Short mmCIF file of C-alpha atoms in Angstrom, two decimals:
data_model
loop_
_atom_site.label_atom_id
_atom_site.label_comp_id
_atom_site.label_asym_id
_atom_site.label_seq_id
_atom_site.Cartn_x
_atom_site.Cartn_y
_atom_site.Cartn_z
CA UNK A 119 24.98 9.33 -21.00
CA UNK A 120 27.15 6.78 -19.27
CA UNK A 121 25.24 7.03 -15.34
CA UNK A 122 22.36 4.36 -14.32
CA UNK A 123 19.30 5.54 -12.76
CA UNK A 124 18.85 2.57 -10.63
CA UNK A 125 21.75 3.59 -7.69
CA UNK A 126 20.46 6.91 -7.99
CA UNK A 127 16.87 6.01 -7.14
CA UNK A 128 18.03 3.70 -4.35
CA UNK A 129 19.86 6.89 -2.62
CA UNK A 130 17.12 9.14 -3.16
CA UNK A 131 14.97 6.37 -1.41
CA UNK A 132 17.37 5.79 1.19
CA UNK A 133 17.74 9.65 1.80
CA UNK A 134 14.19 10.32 2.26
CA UNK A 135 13.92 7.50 4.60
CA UNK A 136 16.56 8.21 7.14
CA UNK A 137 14.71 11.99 6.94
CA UNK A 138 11.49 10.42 7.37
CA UNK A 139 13.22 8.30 10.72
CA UNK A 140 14.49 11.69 12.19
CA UNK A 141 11.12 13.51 11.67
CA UNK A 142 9.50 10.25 14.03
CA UNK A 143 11.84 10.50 16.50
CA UNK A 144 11.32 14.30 17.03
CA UNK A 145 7.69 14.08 16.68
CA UNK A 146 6.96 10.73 18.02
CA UNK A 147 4.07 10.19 15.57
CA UNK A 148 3.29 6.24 15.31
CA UNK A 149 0.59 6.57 12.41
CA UNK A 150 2.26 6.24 9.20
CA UNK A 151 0.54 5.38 5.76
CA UNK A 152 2.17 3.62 2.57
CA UNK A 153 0.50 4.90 -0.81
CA UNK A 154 0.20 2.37 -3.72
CA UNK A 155 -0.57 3.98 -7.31
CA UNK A 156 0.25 4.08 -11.01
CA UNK A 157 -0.42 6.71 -13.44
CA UNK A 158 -0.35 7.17 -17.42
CA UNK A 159 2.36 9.42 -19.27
CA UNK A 160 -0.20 10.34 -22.03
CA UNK A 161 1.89 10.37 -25.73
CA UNK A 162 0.06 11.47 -29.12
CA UNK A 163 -1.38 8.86 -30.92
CA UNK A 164 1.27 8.45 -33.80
CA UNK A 165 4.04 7.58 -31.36
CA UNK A 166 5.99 4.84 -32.19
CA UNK A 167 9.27 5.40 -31.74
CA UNK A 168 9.83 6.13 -27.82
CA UNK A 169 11.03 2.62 -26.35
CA UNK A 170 8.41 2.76 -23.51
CA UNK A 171 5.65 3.93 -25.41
CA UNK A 172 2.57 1.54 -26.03
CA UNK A 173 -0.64 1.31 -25.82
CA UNK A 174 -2.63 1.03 -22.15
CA UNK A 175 -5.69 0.42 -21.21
CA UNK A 176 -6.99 4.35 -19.26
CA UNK A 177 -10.09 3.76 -17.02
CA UNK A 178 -9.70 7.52 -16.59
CA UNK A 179 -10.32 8.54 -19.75
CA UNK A 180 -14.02 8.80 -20.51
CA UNK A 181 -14.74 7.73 -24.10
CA UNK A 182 -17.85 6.90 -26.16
CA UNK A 183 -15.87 4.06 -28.35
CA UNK A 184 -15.70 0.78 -26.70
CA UNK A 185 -11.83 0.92 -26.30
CA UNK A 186 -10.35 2.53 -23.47
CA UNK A 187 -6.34 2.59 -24.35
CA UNK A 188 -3.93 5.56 -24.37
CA UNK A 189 -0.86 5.80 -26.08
CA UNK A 190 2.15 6.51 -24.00
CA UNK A 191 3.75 5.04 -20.78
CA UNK A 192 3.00 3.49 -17.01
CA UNK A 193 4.57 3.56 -13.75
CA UNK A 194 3.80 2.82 -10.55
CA UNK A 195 4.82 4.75 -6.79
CA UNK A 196 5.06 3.94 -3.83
CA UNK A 197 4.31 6.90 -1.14
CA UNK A 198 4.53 7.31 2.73
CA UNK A 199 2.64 10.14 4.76
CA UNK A 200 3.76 10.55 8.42
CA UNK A 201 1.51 13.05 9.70
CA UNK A 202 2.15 16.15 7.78
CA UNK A 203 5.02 14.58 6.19
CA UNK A 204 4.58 13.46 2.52
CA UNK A 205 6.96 11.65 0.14
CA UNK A 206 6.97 9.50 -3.06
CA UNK A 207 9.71 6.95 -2.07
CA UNK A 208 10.25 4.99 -4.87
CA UNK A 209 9.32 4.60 -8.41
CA UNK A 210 8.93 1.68 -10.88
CA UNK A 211 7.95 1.85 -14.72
CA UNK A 212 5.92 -0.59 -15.89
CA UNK A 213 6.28 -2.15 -19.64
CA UNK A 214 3.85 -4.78 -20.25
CA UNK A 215 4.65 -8.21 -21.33
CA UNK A 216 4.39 -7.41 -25.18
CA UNK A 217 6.42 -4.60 -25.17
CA UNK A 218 9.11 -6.24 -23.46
CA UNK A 219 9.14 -9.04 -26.05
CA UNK A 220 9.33 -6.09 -29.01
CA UNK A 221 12.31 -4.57 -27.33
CA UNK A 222 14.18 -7.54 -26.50
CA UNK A 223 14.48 -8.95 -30.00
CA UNK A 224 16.74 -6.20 -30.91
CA UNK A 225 19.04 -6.39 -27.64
CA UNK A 226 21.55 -8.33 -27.03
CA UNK A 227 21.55 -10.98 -24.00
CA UNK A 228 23.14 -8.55 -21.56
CA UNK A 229 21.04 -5.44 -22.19
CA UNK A 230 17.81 -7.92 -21.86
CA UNK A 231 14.66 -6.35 -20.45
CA UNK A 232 12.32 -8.58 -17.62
CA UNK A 233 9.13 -8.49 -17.52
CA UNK A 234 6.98 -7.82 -14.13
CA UNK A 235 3.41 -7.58 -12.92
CA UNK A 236 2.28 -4.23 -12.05
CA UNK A 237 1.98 -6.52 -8.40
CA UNK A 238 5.17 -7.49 -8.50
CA UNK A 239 7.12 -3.87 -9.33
CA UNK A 240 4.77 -2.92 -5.82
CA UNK A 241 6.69 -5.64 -3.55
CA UNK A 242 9.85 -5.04 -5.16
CA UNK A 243 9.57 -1.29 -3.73
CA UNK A 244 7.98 -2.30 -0.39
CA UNK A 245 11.14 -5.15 0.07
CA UNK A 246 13.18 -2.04 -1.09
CA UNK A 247 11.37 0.01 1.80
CA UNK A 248 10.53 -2.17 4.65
CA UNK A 249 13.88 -2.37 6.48
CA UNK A 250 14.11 1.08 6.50
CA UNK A 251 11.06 2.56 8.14
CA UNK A 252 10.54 4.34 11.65
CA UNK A 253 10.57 1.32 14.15
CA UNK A 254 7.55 0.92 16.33
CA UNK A 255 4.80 2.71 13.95
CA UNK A 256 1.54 1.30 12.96
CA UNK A 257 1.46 0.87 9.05
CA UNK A 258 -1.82 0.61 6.57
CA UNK A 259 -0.87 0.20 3.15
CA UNK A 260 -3.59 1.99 0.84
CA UNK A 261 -4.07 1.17 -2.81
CA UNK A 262 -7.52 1.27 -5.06
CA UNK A 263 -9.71 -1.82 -6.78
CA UNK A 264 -6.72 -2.35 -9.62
CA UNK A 265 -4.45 -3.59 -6.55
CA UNK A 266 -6.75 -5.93 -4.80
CA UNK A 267 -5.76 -9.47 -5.30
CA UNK A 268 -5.20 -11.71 -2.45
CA UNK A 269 -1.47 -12.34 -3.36
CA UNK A 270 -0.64 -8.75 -2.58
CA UNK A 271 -2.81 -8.44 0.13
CA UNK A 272 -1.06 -11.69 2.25
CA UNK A 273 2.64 -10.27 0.99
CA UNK A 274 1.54 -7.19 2.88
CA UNK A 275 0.50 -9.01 6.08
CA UNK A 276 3.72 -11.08 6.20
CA UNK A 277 5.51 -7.57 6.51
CA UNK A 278 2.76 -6.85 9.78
CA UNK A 279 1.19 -4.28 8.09
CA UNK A 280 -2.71 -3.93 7.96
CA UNK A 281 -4.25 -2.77 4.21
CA UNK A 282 -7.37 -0.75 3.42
CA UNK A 283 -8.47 -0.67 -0.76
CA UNK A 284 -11.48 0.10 -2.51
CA UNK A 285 -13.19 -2.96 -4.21
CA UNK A 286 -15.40 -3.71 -6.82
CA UNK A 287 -18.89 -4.84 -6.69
CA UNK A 288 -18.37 -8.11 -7.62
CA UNK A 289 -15.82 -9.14 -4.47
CA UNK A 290 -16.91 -11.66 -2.49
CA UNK A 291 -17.22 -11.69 1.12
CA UNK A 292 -18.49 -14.30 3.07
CA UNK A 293 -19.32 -16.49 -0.74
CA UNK A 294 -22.22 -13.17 -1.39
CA UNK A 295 -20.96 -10.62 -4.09
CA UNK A 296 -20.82 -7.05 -2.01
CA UNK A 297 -23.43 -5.78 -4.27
CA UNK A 298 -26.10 -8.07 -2.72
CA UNK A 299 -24.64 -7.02 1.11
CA UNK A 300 -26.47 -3.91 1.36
CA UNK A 301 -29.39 -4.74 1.09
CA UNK A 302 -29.29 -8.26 3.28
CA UNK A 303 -27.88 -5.93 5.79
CA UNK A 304 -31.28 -4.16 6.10
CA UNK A 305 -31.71 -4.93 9.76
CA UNK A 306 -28.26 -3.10 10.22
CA UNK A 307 -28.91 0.81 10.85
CA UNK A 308 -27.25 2.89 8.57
CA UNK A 309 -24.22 4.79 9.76
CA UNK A 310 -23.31 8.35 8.55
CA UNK A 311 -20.33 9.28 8.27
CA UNK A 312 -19.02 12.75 7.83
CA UNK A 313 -15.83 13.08 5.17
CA UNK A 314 -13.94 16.50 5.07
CA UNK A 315 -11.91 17.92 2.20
CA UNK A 316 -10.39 21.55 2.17
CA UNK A 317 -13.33 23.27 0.99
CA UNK A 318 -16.55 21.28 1.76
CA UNK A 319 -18.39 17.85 3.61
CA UNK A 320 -19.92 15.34 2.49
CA UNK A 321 -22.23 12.70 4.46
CA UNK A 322 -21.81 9.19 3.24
CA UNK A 323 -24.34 6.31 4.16
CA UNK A 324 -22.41 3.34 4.99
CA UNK A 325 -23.06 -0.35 6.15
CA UNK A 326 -20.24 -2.58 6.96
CA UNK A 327 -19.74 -6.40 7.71
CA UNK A 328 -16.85 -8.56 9.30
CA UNK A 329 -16.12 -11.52 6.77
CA UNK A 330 -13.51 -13.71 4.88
CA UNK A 331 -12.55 -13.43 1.09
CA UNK A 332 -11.81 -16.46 -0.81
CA UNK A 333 -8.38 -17.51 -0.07
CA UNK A 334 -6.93 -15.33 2.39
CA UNK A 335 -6.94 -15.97 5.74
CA UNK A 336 -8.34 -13.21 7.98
CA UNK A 337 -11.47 -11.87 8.35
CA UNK A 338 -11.98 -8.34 7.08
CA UNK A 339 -14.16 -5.56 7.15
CA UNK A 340 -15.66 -4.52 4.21
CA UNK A 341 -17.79 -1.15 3.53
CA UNK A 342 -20.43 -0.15 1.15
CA UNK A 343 -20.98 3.99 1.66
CA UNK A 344 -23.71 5.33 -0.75
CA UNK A 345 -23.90 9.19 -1.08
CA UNK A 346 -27.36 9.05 -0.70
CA UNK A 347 -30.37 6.24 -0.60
CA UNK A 348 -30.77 6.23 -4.27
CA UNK A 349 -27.51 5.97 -4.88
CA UNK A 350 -27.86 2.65 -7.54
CA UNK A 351 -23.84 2.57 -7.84
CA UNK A 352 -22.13 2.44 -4.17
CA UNK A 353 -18.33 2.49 -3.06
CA UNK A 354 -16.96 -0.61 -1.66
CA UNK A 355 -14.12 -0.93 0.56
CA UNK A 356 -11.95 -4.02 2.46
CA UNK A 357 -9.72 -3.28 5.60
CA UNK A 358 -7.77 -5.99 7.17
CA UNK A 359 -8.38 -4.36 10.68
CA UNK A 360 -11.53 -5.34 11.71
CA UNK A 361 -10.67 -3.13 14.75
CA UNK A 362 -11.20 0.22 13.14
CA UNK A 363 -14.53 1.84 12.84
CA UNK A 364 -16.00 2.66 9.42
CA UNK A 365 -15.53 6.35 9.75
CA UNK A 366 -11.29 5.82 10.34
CA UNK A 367 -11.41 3.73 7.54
CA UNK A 368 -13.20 5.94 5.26
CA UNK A 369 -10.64 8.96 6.61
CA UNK A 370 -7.81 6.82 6.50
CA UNK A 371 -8.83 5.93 2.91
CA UNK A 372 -8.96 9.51 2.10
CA UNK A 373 -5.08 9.90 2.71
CA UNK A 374 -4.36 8.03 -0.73
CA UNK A 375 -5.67 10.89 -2.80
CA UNK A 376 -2.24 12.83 -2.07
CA UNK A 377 -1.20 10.28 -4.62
CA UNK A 378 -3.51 11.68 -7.33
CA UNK A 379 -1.88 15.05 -5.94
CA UNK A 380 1.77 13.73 -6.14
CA UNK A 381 0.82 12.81 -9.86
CA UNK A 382 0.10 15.50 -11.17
CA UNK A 383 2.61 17.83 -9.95
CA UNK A 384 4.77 15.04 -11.63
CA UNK A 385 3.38 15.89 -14.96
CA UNK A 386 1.70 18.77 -15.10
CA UNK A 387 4.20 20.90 -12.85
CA UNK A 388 8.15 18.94 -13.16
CA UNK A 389 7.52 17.58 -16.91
CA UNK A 390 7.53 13.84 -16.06
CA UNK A 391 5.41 13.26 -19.43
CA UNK A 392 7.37 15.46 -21.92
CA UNK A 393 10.05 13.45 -22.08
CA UNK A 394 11.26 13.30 -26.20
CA UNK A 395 14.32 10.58 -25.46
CA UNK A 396 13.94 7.32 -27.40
CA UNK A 397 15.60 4.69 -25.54
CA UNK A 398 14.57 3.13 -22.80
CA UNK A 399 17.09 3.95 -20.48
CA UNK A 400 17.16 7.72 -21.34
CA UNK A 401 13.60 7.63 -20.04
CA UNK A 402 14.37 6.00 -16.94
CA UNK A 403 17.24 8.58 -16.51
CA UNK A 404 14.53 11.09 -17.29
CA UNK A 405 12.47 9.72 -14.52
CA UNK A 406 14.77 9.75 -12.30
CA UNK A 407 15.60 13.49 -12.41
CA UNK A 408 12.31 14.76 -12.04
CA UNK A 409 11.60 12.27 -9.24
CA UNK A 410 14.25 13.68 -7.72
CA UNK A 411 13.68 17.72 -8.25
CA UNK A 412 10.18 16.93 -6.56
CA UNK A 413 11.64 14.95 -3.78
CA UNK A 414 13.61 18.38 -3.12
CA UNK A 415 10.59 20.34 -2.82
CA UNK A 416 8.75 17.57 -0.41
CA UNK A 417 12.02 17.86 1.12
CA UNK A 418 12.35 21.43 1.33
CA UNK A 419 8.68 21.50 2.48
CA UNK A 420 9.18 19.32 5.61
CA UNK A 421 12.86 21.20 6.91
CA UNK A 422 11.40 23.06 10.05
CA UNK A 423 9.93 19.99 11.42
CA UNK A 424 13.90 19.17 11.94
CA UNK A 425 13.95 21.80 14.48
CA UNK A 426 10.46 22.29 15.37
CA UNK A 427 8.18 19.62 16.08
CA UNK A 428 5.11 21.93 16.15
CA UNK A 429 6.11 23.93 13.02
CA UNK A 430 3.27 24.21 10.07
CA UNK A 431 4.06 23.17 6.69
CA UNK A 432 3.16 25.48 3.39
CA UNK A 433 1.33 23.69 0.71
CA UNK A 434 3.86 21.82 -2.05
CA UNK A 435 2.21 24.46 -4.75
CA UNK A 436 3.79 27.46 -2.22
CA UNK A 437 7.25 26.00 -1.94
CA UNK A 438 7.60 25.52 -5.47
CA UNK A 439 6.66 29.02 -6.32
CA UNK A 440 9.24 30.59 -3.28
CA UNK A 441 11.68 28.04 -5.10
CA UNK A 442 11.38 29.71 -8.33
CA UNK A 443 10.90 32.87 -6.83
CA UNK A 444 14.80 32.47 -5.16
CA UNK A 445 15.76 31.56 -8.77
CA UNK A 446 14.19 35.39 -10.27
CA UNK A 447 15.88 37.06 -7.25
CA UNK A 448 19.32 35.76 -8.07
CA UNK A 449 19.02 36.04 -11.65
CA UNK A 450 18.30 39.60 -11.32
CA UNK A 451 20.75 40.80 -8.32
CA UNK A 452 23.33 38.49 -10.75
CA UNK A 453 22.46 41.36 -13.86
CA UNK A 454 22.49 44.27 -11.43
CA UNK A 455 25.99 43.10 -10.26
CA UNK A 456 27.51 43.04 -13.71
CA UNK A 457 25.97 46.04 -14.95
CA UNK A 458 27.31 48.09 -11.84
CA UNK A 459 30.82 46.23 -12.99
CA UNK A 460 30.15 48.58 -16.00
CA UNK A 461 29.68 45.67 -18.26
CA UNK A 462 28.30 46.72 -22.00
CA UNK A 463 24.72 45.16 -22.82
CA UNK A 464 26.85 42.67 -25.87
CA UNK A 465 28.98 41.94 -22.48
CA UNK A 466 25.79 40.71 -20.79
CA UNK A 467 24.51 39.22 -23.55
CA UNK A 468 27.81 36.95 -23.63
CA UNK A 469 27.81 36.14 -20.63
CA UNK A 470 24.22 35.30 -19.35
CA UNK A 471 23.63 33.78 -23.06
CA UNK A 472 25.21 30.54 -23.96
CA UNK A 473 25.51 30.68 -27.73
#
């Protein structure tokens, strides 16, 4: 196939952004949220031949043999949530620095594949998005522990934005590791706070403390919530707005997990994975399509908030089903139609089957 994926993905990104603009206006919302996260496009073990297939290292998949690596391919989003309003903006895929070598020694000097950081593919898509978003809205960025480094972290600050990530135990604030915070913070009360999901609440036990990590500039806030007092293994978290209490960082926090939701509609409702093309630029084009039928459904979702500001949005899972529902209804008056035209059933058969 002749097209590139790469102006298509810039007009999908654009489109979804000028919609995103209108929906602001209408609404006047200021709060709007930036979702960093990557995901794994799981392949059988005996692939080889698929271009952007390799090995990665999976800390999702729980194994008892020491190595953690999955066979198939990596990339990398970048969503926005304004309000109600959900999208995946833009998409990168990731090849590490090996497998770029291994493709480019059979490709000639203009077909050349460059290699980039997992870092770098994020700022590439927030340069790609910056000039573009509603004016005058507050922005956190939110990514987990794989995205905290301190070069990604000032790149976001030069943009004005404020970031909130989980950590690992072994961040430093303030020259002490966060695992020894808690408990030199025993004079500090504990605070509960409450987080909600859809079906239940949990009460998290949380400490905080306003300090500097090596080589960045501000101070931050950083959080260590425990579900319980004998909880031996805590969650850590870093927010550049020391501002914010713990509990709206904790509930801002909670607004990345639409990315886990985004993901696996991705592959386990639109096919990203099951891609069988070998080249590396079928798979982008691949990409690229099913990005784009699931930016029609969060599209589709979010069209009465163009005339009603107050309207309530279905779930994705509902619009995709009243999608495909549309599809059975005119599939079916289609067949009634032809067989009131007094068309034989071979006549159908020709002409609803593609031989």
């Amino acid at each position: 196939s002749p097209w590139e994926s790469a102006p298509v993905q810039r007009a999908l990104t654009l489109f979804l952004l000028r919609t995103l603009a209108k929906i602001q206006q209408r609404t006047g919302w200021r709060l709007l949220f930036l979702r960093i996260d990557d995901a794994l496009c799981p392949k059988d073990v005996a692939t080889q031949a698929l271009e952007a297939v390799t090995f990665h290292y999976d800390h999702c998949q729980v194994r008892r043999q020491k190595g953690k690596y999955t066979n198939g391919s990596r990339y990398v989003t970048v969503g926005v949530q304004l309000g109600p309003v959900q999208f995946v903006l833009a998409w990168r895929l990731y090849l590490p620095r090996h497998l770029v070598k291994r493709l480019n020694r059979t490709r000639t000097a203009e077909t050349q594949v460059t290699f980039y950081t997992l870092t770098t593919l994020v700022e590439q898509m927030l340069d790609e998005i910056a000039p573009h978003l509603p004016k005058g809205c507050r922005v956190y960025v939110l990514f987990d522990a794989w995205y905290d480094n301190q070069h990604l972290e000032k790149y976001i600050r030069t943009h004005g934005w404020e970031w909130i990530c989980a950590t690992r135990a072994n961040r430093n604030v303030s020259d002490r590791p966060l695992s020894h915070w808690w408990s030199h913070l025993n004079h500090q009360r504990i605070t509960r706070v409450v987080v909600r999901s859809a079906t239940r609440r949990h009460t998290y036990l949380t400490r905080h403390v306003v300090g500097r990590l090596r080589r960045y500039p501000d101070p931050v806030v950083a959080v260590i919530s425990k579900r319980d007092k004998r909880d031996w293994s805590p969650a850590y978290f870093l927010c550049s707005d020391t501002t914010l209490s713990v509990a709206t960082i904790l509930k801002y926090y909670g607004y990345r997990w639409q990315a886990e939701v985004d993901n696996w509609f991705l592959k386990e409702r639109f096919g990203l994975a099951d891609y069988r093309v070998q080249s590396l630029e079928a798979i982008l084009r691949w990409h690229t399509l099913v990005f784009a039928a699931y930016a029609f459904v969060q599209y589709r979702r979010i069209v009465p908030l163009l005339d009603d500001p107050k309207a309530q949005l279905p779930p994705v899972g509902e619009v995709l089903r009243e999608h495909q529902r549309e599809h059975v209804r005119q599939t079916v008056r289609c067949i009634a139609e032809l067989v009131r035209q007094g068309h034989s059933d071979d006549e159908l058969l020709d002409l609803l089957v593609a031989d």
